[in-house]
Amino acid sequence: MTRLLYFASLRALAGKSEESLELGGETTVRALGERIGKTSPKLGEMILGKKVMVSVNQDVATLDTPVRDGDEVAFLPPFSGGAI
Amino acid sequence: MALNPEQINRYSRHLLLPEVGVEGQEQICNARVLVIGTGGLGSPIGLYLAAAGVGTLGFIDFDVVDLSNLQRQVMHGESTVGHLKVDSAKNRIADINSSIEVVTYNERLTAANAMDIFKDYDIIIDGTDNFPTRYLTNDACVLLGKPLVYGSILRFEGQVSVFDAARGPCYRCLYPEPPPPGLVPNCAEGGVLGVLCATVGSLQATEALKLILGKGDTLIGRFMLFDALGMKFREMKLRKDENCPICGDNPTISELVDYEQFCGIVPHEESPEDSALEIDAQLVKDKLEGGNGFRLIDVREPSEYQICKIEGATLIPLGLIQEKNPAHLEGITKNDEIVVHCKAGVRSLKAAKALKEMGFTNVKSMRGGIEEWSDRIDPSVPKY
């Protein structure tokens, strides 16, 4: 099982804050993004378009980073807030 | 500059720390730090750095203190509502530590002035509320070789890091491109827990002091996430992106660009198509009183609807309308006369366009939203 964590505004897009997926072998962040895009098209598009930061086991990842069973993959959108 | 007896007394709790000591406090007193934004994050950052004795503090902000700022912007108070934020900050800091030189910039940070302002400071601290300024600040810091203490907040969550391209990644290594406009809400749209500003802002101030002192492990190459509801800190390891357009091996950006355009924000010029979709609030009032198959739809969020509403309006948030799922619009037929409204008229215009695309024929967006309704039709509707 791979644990997926969604942060901030991505929770609304994914409709959940985390989920567990059965990968059935090694995959990549890109393939995971494509799979997520099937249920949440906007989220998939953002992941594949590099609009969100992805980490695998708390280490920042690229689209080619491998993802294996037991990994924790986090998706983090940029925040704009601060002053006003 | 040696510490005088008054300074020795004032900073004694710092002097007792071996990691600071007399030498470290002198470094703090000689440091020059620029704080961008004098709002939620800029408030605790400015207050604590002033108390710590940072010799020169620069503040850049073009805004005026508003009552709705006081829930989190602790630099300001009731006595400074209506004053320039930078003036309010200068006065407040003079009371905390009169030995500090405060430099104020009552202007918008732009590609034209950023390099000139930044060059006089050792450290830049980001407390802005929008993506164009974030990318501008990042790029100017990379080009000038200055460390940037980054912080951002939304709702119950915060992010903090230190970007120093000479020693680690920059903001563009993480987010090469900004999100599409409208996808990420800002605090004015999404709300923010006031005290979260203190958590994130004080982390930023801590990092700035460590950079001045050259002590401890800074957040260079690390990204902190804070979730106030779950009361959890998480950390991610960052890596420099060798393909980063500004700090990578073959940079393509060598000067500041137009950041509004880069972030897809075009100056708000009303197109004729937009104007044709709009309807005046007075006409909406007349139609509401007339009844007869007229539907007023409020496309704001449920929390906004609870604050105030127009009697007779049905709540269907913009996000649901944009899903274009007919189930969310049950009971509304394609030929009904529909007016959509939001807070200020921007979201409702998007909703009107989405409804047209779904085949609703008679759709208008109320110009100026519920704010204009409050101004012209019913002043008992509060503004927020």
XYZ file of N, CA, C and O in Angstrom, chain B residues 117-273:
628
model
N 15.791 48.548 -4.054
C 15.444 48.496 -2.625
C 16.217 47.362 -1.947
O 16.821 47.543 -0.891
N 16.223 46.177 -2.557
C 16.837 44.988 -1.926
C 18.339 45.152 -1.680
O 18.881 44.595 -0.737
N 19.019 45.879 -2.582
C 20.487 45.881 -2.541
C 21.043 46.415 -1.225
O 22.165 46.088 -0.844
N 20.244 47.204 -0.502
C 20.724 47.798 0.751
C 20.547 46.874 1.959
O 20.863 47.275 3.077
N 20.011 45.672 1.757
C 19.716 44.797 2.903
C 20.511 43.498 2.851
O 20.907 43.041 1.781
N 20.720 42.900 4.050
C 21.444 41.628 4.136
C 20.497 40.450 3.920
O 20.887 39.411 3.399
N 19.263 40.600 4.417
C 18.297 39.501 4.397
C 16.938 40.066 3.984
O 16.551 41.155 4.425
N 16.220 39.314 3.156
C 14.889 39.721 2.734
C 13.894 38.720 3.335
O 14.105 37.511 3.249
N 12.822 39.221 3.918
C 11.804 38.321 4.481
C 10.490 38.530 3.728
O 10.002 39.650 3.585
N 9.946 37.422 3.267
C 8.761 37.447 2.419
C 7.491 37.295 3.270
O 7.283 36.260 3.899
N 6.681 38.331 3.287
C 5.388 38.245 3.964
C 4.298 38.738 3.032
O 3.359 39.395 3.465
N 4.422 38.400 1.756
C 3.471 38.929 0.779
C 2.244 38.038 0.668
O 2.208 36.947 1.224
N 1.276 38.481 -0.081
C 0.023 37.746 -0.181
C -0.327 37.392 -1.613
O -1.465 37.099 -1.901
N 0.636 37.451 -2.523
C 0.256 37.147 -3.905
C 1.443 36.563 -4.666
O 2.603 36.786 -4.314
N 1.126 35.788 -5.692
C 2.170 35.072 -6.426
C 3.096 35.988 -7.230
O 4.308 35.753 -7.244
N 2.586 37.016 -7.930
C 3.529 37.853 -8.673
C 4.636 38.407 -7.771
O 5.818 38.369 -8.132
N 4.274 38.898 -6.574
C 5.288 39.461 -5.681
C 6.231 38.377 -5.161
O 7.415 38.608 -4.962
N 5.703 37.163 -4.946
C 6.571 36.067 -4.491
C 7.644 35.719 -5.515
O 8.806 35.527 -5.170
N 7.234 35.592 -6.781
C 8.215 35.267 -7.814
C 9.189 36.430 -8.016
O 10.388 36.232 -8.210
N 8.670 37.647 -7.968
C 9.519 38.832 -8.099
C 10.566 38.850 -6.983
O 11.757 39.042 -7.223
N 10.127 38.628 -5.744
C 11.027 38.645 -4.595
C 12.079 37.558 -4.730
O 13.269 37.781 -4.504
N 11.652 36.361 -5.114
C 12.594 35.252 -5.290
C 13.657 35.604 -6.330
O 14.849 35.453 -6.090
N 13.190 36.079 -7.480
C 14.128 36.337 -8.574
C 15.112 37.442 -8.201
O 16.313 37.333 -8.472
N 14.618 38.507 -7.569
C 15.506 39.610 -7.194
C 16.543 39.119 -6.179
O 17.721 39.486 -6.266
N 16.132 38.260 -5.236
C 17.076 37.728 -4.239
C 18.133 36.852 -4.900
O 19.316 36.933 -4.561
N 17.715 36.002 -5.865
C 18.682 35.141 -6.551
C 19.680 36.009 -7.319
O 20.897 35.817 -7.237
N 19.164 37.011 -8.052
C 20.043 37.843 -8.871
C 21.025 38.643 -8.015
O 22.152 38.899 -8.427
N 20.592 39.034 -6.813
C 21.457 39.830 -5.939
C 22.262 38.968 -4.962
O 23.105 39.482 -4.230
N 21.956 37.644 -4.937
C 22.671 36.755 -4.017
C 22.289 36.965 -2.560
O 23.111 36.791 -1.659
N 21.020 37.365 -2.307
C 20.576 37.602 -0.920
C 19.731 36.423 -0.431
O 18.924 35.881 -1.192
N 19.878 36.048 0.842
C 19.000 35.005 1.379
C 17.567 35.520 1.566
O 17.366 36.685 1.922
N 16.613 34.637 1.302
C 15.192 34.976 1.391
C 14.529 34.054 2.411
O 14.589 32.833 2.278
N 13.917 34.648 3.421
C 13.183 33.846 4.406
C 11.727 33.834 3.973
O 11.046 34.860 4.003
N 11.275 32.664 3.548
C 9.947 32.522 2.951
C 8.928 32.037 3.982
O 9.220 31.167 4.800
N 7.751 32.611 3.944
C 6.666 32.123 4.784
C 5.343 32.371 4.093
O 5.196 33.329 3.336
N 4.392 31.479 4.329
C 3.083 31.651 3.715
C 2.035 30.943 4.563
O 2.331 29.953 5.227
N 0.832 31.480 4.526
C -0.221 30.925 5.375
C -1.544 30.863 4.619
O -1.787 31.655 3.711
N -2.370 29.924 5.005
C -3.737 29.882 4.500
C -4.593 29.035 5.435
O -4.194 27.927 5.792
N -5.723 29.578 5.806
C -6.662 28.876 6.682
C -5.971 28.430 7.975
O -5.736 29.229 8.847
N -5.606 27.146 8.097
C -4.960 26.649 9.315
C -3.546 26.139 9.049
O -2.967 25.473 9.891
N -3.042 26.397 7.847
C -1.758 25.803 7.476
C -0.726 26.855 7.115
O -1.056 27.925 6.602
N 0.522 26.544 7.374
C 1.598 27.465 7.042
C 2.791 26.737 6.455
O 2.940 25.523 6.609
N 3.620 27.498 5.741
C 4.847 26.964 5.146
C 5.980 27.932 5.468
O 5.783 29.140 5.438
N 7.149 27.390 5.755
C 8.325 28.222 6.009
C 9.538 27.560 5.377
O 9.675 26.328 5.414
N 10.416 28.361 4.786
C 11.693 27.846 4.305
C 12.669 29.013 4.177
O 12.285 30.168 4.353
N 13.920 28.695 3.896
C 14.914 29.727 3.595
C 15.495 29.389 2.231
O 15.951 28.262 2.005
N 15.403 30.346 1.329
C 15.963 30.146 -0.011
C 17.225 30.980 -0.141
O 17.201 32.188 0.094
N 18.308 30.304 -0.456
C 19.564 31.004 -0.685
C 20.238 30.253 -1.814
O 20.803 29.175 -1.617
N 20.135 30.803 -3.011
C 20.562 30.068 -4.209
C 22.041 29.683 -4.158
O 22.454 28.726 -4.799
N 22.838 30.417 -3.381
C 24.261 30.080 -3.300
C 24.464 28.794 -2.505
O 25.462 28.099 -2.679
N 23.519 28.487 -1.625
C 23.702 27.331 -0.740
C 22.605 26.283 -0.867
O 22.628 25.262 -0.181
N 21.593 26.532 -1.689
C 20.484 25.583 -1.784
C 19.496 26.014 -2.853
O 19.800 26.859 -3.690
N 18.293 25.430 -2.810
C 17.303 25.734 -3.845
C 16.667 27.112 -3.664
O 16.809 27.730 -2.611
N 15.976 27.572 -4.699
C 15.200 28.809 -4.609
C 13.714 28.434 -4.766
O 13.383 27.269 -4.970
N 12.835 29.421 -4.649
C 11.401 29.139 -4.726
C 11.028 28.518 -6.069
O 10.158 27.651 -6.149
N 11.706 28.957 -7.136
C 11.391 28.412 -8.462
C 11.813 26.948 -8.617
O 11.322 26.259 -9.496
N 12.787 26.502 -7.802
C 13.168 25.077 -7.856
C 11.979 24.228 -7.393
O 11.816 23.094 -7.821
N 11.161 24.787 -6.489
C 10.003 24.062 -5.962
C 8.803 24.203 -6.877
O 8.120 23.236 -7.177
N 8.530 25.445 -7.217
C 7.358 25.754 -8.029
C 7.835 26.565 -9.239
O 7.846 27.788 -9.203
N 8.256 25.855 -10.311
C 8.794 26.572 -11.478
C 7.785 27.538 -12.071
O 8.154 28.588 -12.574
N 6.516 27.169 -11.994
C 5.494 28.026 -12.589
C 4.376 28.255 -11.601
O 4.057 27.393 -10.797
N 3.768 29.442 -11.668
C 2.662 29.723 -10.749
C 1.423 28.904 -11.092
O 1.289 28.439 -12.228
N 0.538 28.714 -10.110
C -0.702 27.994 -10.397
C -1.601 28.863 -11.272
O -1.429 30.070 -11.315
N -2.537 28.236 -11.980
C -3.473 29.038 -12.756
C -4.210 30.009 -11.841
O -4.557 29.638 -10.715
N -4.433 31.259 -12.283
C -5.111 32.229 -11.423
C -6.449 31.679 -10.949
O -7.167 31.041 -11.704
N -6.764 31.913 -9.696
C -8.067 31.526 -9.185
C -8.077 30.150 -8.547
O -8.979 29.827 -7.796
N -7.068 29.330 -8.815
C -7.105 27.975 -8.264
C -6.720 27.954 -6.787
O -7.257 27.198 -6.005
N -5.758 28.806 -6.421
C -5.335 28.865 -5.030
C -5.923 30.128 -4.405
O -5.609 31.224 -4.839
N -6.779 29.966 -3.412
C -7.381 31.161 -2.826
C -6.366 31.932 -1.987
O -5.398 31.357 -1.502
N -6.544 33.244 -1.831
C -5.707 33.975 -0.886
C -6.486 34.126 0.414
O -7.606 33.654 0.542
N -5.851 34.772 1.413
C -6.476 34.824 2.743
C -7.797 35.586 2.719
O -8.693 35.311 3.513
N -7.889 36.565 1.802
C -9.118 37.348 1.745
C -10.274 36.479 1.260
O -11.423 36.701 1.609
N -9.964 35.457 0.463
C -11.014 34.565 -0.036
C -11.165 33.334 0.854
O -12.258 32.862 1.100
N -10.014 32.801 1.305
C -10.038 31.520 2.002
C -10.097 31.634 3.510
O -10.391 30.658 4.188
N -9.802 32.818 4.060
C -9.783 32.987 5.505
C -8.478 32.490 6.095
O -7.727 31.741 5.458
N -8.175 32.946 7.308
C -6.957 32.495 7.983
C -7.160 32.634 9.487
O -7.768 33.597 9.958
N -6.680 31.624 10.231
C -6.711 31.697 11.687
C -5.656 32.720 12.107
O -4.476 32.554 11.799
N -6.097 33.795 12.775
C -5.194 34.919 13.046
C -3.889 34.516 13.696
O -2.800 34.914 13.264
N -3.972 33.669 14.714
C -2.778 33.339 15.491
C -1.773 32.508 14.694
O -0.595 32.449 15.031
N -2.214 31.918 13.591
C -1.290 31.187 12.719
C -0.179 32.110 12.216
O 0.958 31.682 11.999
N -0.511 33.399 12.045
C 0.489 34.371 11.591
C 1.647 34.443 12.575
O 2.802 34.616 12.182
N 1.335 34.327 13.879
C 2.380 34.408 14.898
C 3.292 33.197 14.821
O 4.512 33.308 14.938
N 2.700 32.004 14.610
C 3.497 30.781 14.517
C 4.469 30.882 13.351
O 5.679 30.682 13.502
N 3.927 31.201 12.184
C 4.751 31.209 10.979
C 5.708 32.405 10.986
O 6.900 32.276 10.679
N 5.196 33.593 11.363
C 6.037 34.791 11.376
C 7.188 34.667 12.370
O 8.315 35.089 12.087
N 6.929 34.043 13.519
C 8.022 33.936 14.491
C 9.049 32.904 14.047
O 10.238 33.033 14.342
N 8.614 31.893 13.288
C 9.594 30.959 12.702
C 10.481 31.703 11.700
O 11.694 31.506 11.660
N 9.857 32.588 10.914
C 10.649 33.359 9.945
C 11.641 34.277 10.653
O 12.803 34.387 10.239
N 11.189 34.938 11.734
C 12.076 35.837 12.475
C 13.233 35.044 13.088
O 14.382 35.498 13.098
N 12.929 33.833 13.571
C 13.971 32.971 14.140
C 15.034 32.655 13.093
O 16.240 32.729 13.354
N 14.569 32.300 11.888
C 15.508 31.968 10.815
C 16.355 33.175 10.433
O 17.549 33.044 10.166
N 15.729 34.362 10.418
C 16.479 35.576 10.070
C 17.589 35.809 11.096
O 18.733 36.115 10.732
N 17.287 35.639 12.379
C 18.301 35.849 13.422
C 19.424 34.816 13.300
O 20.600 35.134 13.456
N 19.079 33.556 12.970
C 20.108 32.526 12.791
C 21.006 32.853 11.597
O 22.217 32.624 11.632
N 20.406 33.397 10.545
C 21.216 33.780 9.380
C 22.178 34.907 9.761
O 23.337 34.911 9.346
N 21.684 35.873 10.562
C 22.542 36.982 10.984
C 23.707 36.446 11.824
O 24.861 36.832 11.654
N 23.375 35.532 12.723
C 24.383 35.005 13.650
C 25.272 33.940 13.003
O 26.358 33.646 13.507
N 24.772 33.348 11.916
C 25.507 32.225 11.319
C 25.527 31.017 12.232
O 26.482 30.246 12.251
N 24.463 30.842 12.999
C 24.421 29.745 13.977
C 23.258 28.788 13.684
O 22.236 29.186 13.122
N 23.427 27.555 14.121
C 22.343 26.580 14.032
C 22.135 26.037 12.630
O 22.867 26.368 11.697
N 21.126 25.186 12.486
C 20.756 24.642 11.175
C 19.579 25.442 10.650
O 18.494 25.385 11.227
N 19.796 26.164 9.586
C 18.690 26.944 9.029
C 17.823 26.054 8.138
O 18.145 24.886 7.909
N 16.751 26.625 7.636
C 15.836 25.873 6.763
C 16.290 25.886 5.297
O 15.501 25.589 4.412
N 17.558 26.225 5.052
C 18.061 26.127 3.671
C 18.010 24.650 3.263
O 18.541 23.791 3.965
N 17.311 24.361 2.144
C 17.190 22.970 1.696
C 16.141 22.161 2.441
O 16.031 20.960 2.261
N 15.391 22.841 3.300
C 14.305 22.150 4.016
C 13.047 22.992 3.929
O 13.103 24.214 3.871
N 11.924 22.343 3.964
C 10.631 23.018 3.838
C 9.763 22.566 5.000
O 9.518 21.367 5.170
N 9.348 23.515 5.838
C 8.523 23.185 6.998
C 7.063 23.422 6.677
O 6.714 24.460 6.114
N 6.235 22.466 7.083
C 4.791 22.617 6.929
C 4.189 22.582 8.315
O 4.553 21.730 9.125
N 3.281 23.476 8.591
C 2.635 23.468 9.898
C 1.133 23.381 9.697
O 0.564 24.116 8.893
N 0.499 22.474 10.419
C -0.953 22.320 10.371
C -1.480 22.589 11.780
O -1.278 21.783 12.687
N -2.138 23.743 11.957
C -2.580 24.145 13.294
C -3.721 23.264 13.794
O -3.815 22.978 14.989
N -4.596 22.812 12.900
C -5.717 21.976 13.336
C -5.218 20.620 13.828
O -5.650 20.133 14.857
N -4.313 20.006 13.075
C -3.749 18.716 13.482
C -2.627 18.898 14.483
O -2.163 17.933 15.068
N -2.176 20.162 14.684
C -1.007 20.518 15.500
C 0.164 19.605 15.162
O 0.678 18.856 15.972
N 0.534 19.701 13.867
C 1.625 18.862 13.367
C 2.599 19.701 12.562
O 2.188 20.537 11.759
N 3.875 19.448 12.780
C 4.907 19.987 11.896
C 5.393 18.849 11.013
O 5.559 17.728 11.495
N 5.595 19.125 9.740
C 6.226 18.149 8.845
C 7.378 18.850 8.153
O 7.387 20.063 8.045
N 8.294 18.073 7.666
C 9.446 18.662 7.009
C 9.727 17.901 5.732
O 9.562 16.690 5.690
N 10.091 18.629 4.699
C 10.488 17.964 3.451
C 11.896 18.381 3.107
O 12.257 19.537 3.289
N 12.658 17.445 2.591
C 14.006 17.788 2.111
C 13.882 18.314 0.694
O 13.201 17.721 -0.134
N 14.530 19.436 0.439
C 14.456 20.030 -0.895
C 15.774 19.819 -1.632
O 16.808 19.622 -1.007
N 15.693 19.873 -2.924
C 16.917 19.796 -3.717
C 16.927 20.914 -4.737
O 15.883 21.312 -5.240
N 18.116 21.406 -5.029
C 18.251 22.419 -6.065
C 17.921 21.769 -7.407
O 18.349 20.648 -7.668
N 17.140 22.456 -8.213
C 16.782 21.925 -9.535
C 17.826 22.411 -10.538
O 17.935 23.605 -10.791
N 18.566 21.450 -11.106
C 19.628 21.873 -12.041
C 19.046 22.557 -13.276
O 19.732 23.298 -13.967
N 17.743 22.315 -13.529
C 17.088 22.970 -14.667
C 16.356 24.242 -14.276
O 15.601 24.801 -15.072
N 16.519 24.696 -13.022
C 15.809 25.906 -12.572
C 16.146 27.068 -13.512
O 17.316 27.314 -13.808
N 15.109 27.779 -13.976
C 15.360 28.835 -14.961
C 16.150 30.023 -14.407
O 16.669 30.832 -15.177
N 16.264 30.137 -13.076
C 17.011 31.295 -12.570
C 18.259 30.905 -11.775
O 19.253 31.617 -11.798
N 18.221 29.747 -11.062
C 19.418 29.398 -10.277
C 20.026 28.081 -10.718
O 20.919 27.554 -10.052
N 19.543 27.513 -11.840
C 20.065 26.227 -12.322
C 21.376 26.383 -13.080
O 22.006 27.447 -13.059
N 21.784 25.288 -13.742
C 23.084 25.283 -14.423
C 23.104 26.194 -15.646
O 24.132 26.775 -15.971
N 21.970 26.285 -16.321
C 21.905 27.143 -17.511
C 20.717 28.095 -17.403
O 19.703 27.920 -18.070
N 20.837 29.095 -16.554
C 19.676 29.969 -16.302
C 19.242 30.732 -17.549
O 20.077 31.135 -18.364
N 17.939 30.875 -17.688
C 17.401 31.630 -18.819
C 16.903 33.002 -18.378
O 16.581 33.840 -19.200
N 16.807 33.202 -17.062
C 16.343 34.496 -16.562
C 17.542 35.251 -16.005
O 18.208 34.768 -15.091
N 17.844 36.409 -16.569
C 18.998 37.164 -16.068
C 18.581 38.547 -15.583
O 19.380 39.326 -15.100
N 17.306 38.853 -15.731
C 16.784 40.108 -15.189
C 15.319 39.914 -14.821
O 14.708 38.910 -15.195
N 14.786 40.884 -14.078
C 13.393 40.755 -13.635
C 12.454 40.893 -14.820
O 12.756 41.592 -15.786
N 11.314 40.199 -14.750
C 10.360 40.208 -15.869
C 9.038 40.844 -15.416
O 8.966 41.436 -14.340
N 8.016 40.726 -16.233
C 6.684 41.217 -15.855
C 5.980 40.089 -15.104
O 5.571 39.100 -15.701
N 5.871 40.228 -13.770
C 5.386 39.114 -12.954
C 3.872 38.949 -12.972
O 3.364 37.860 -12.760
N 3.169 40.031 -13.226
C 1.712 39.934 -13.344
C 1.385 39.056 -14.558
O 0.559 38.162 -14.489
N 2.108 39.340 -15.641
C 1.875 38.588 -16.867
C 2.318 37.129 -16.683
O 1.614 36.213 -17.075
N 3.478 36.934 -16.037
C 4.001 35.587 -15.776
C 2.987 34.754 -14.993
O 2.825 33.565 -15.224
N 2.290 35.394 -14.063
C 1.314 34.669 -13.242
C -0.073 34.635 -13.886
O -1.041 34.224 -13.254
N -0.151 35.097 -15.132
C -1.425 35.015 -15.855
C -2.452 36.011 -15.386
O -3.648 35.844 -15.618
N -1.982 37.054 -14.673
C -2.933 38.054 -14.191
C -2.894 39.229 -15.159
O -1.866 39.872 -15.318
N -4.004 39.450 -15.811
C -4.051 40.605 -16.711
C -4.782 41.723 -15.980
O -5.695 41.454 -15.217
N -4.360 42.940 -16.192
C -5.044 44.049 -15.526
C -6.539 43.966 -15.812
O -6.934 43.636 -16.927
N -7.345 44.249 -14.778
C -8.776 44.043 -14.951
C -9.387 45.092 -15.880
O -9.678 46.199 -15.500
N -9.524 44.695 -17.106
C -10.198 45.563 -18.061
C -11.446 44.820 -18.468
O -11.391 43.696 -18.937
N -12.551 45.460 -18.290
C -13.791 44.752 -18.574
C -13.990 44.605 -20.075
O -13.938 45.575 -20.824
N -14.167 43.372 -20.520
C -14.394 43.158 -21.939
C -15.868 43.413 -22.229
O -16.707 43.340 -21.333
N -16.181 43.733 -23.492
C -17.588 43.973 -23.840
C -18.456 42.752 -23.536
O -19.601 42.883 -23.120
N -17.868 41.540 -23.702
C -18.646 40.316 -23.421
C -19.014 40.254 -21.938
O -20.121 39.862 -21.576
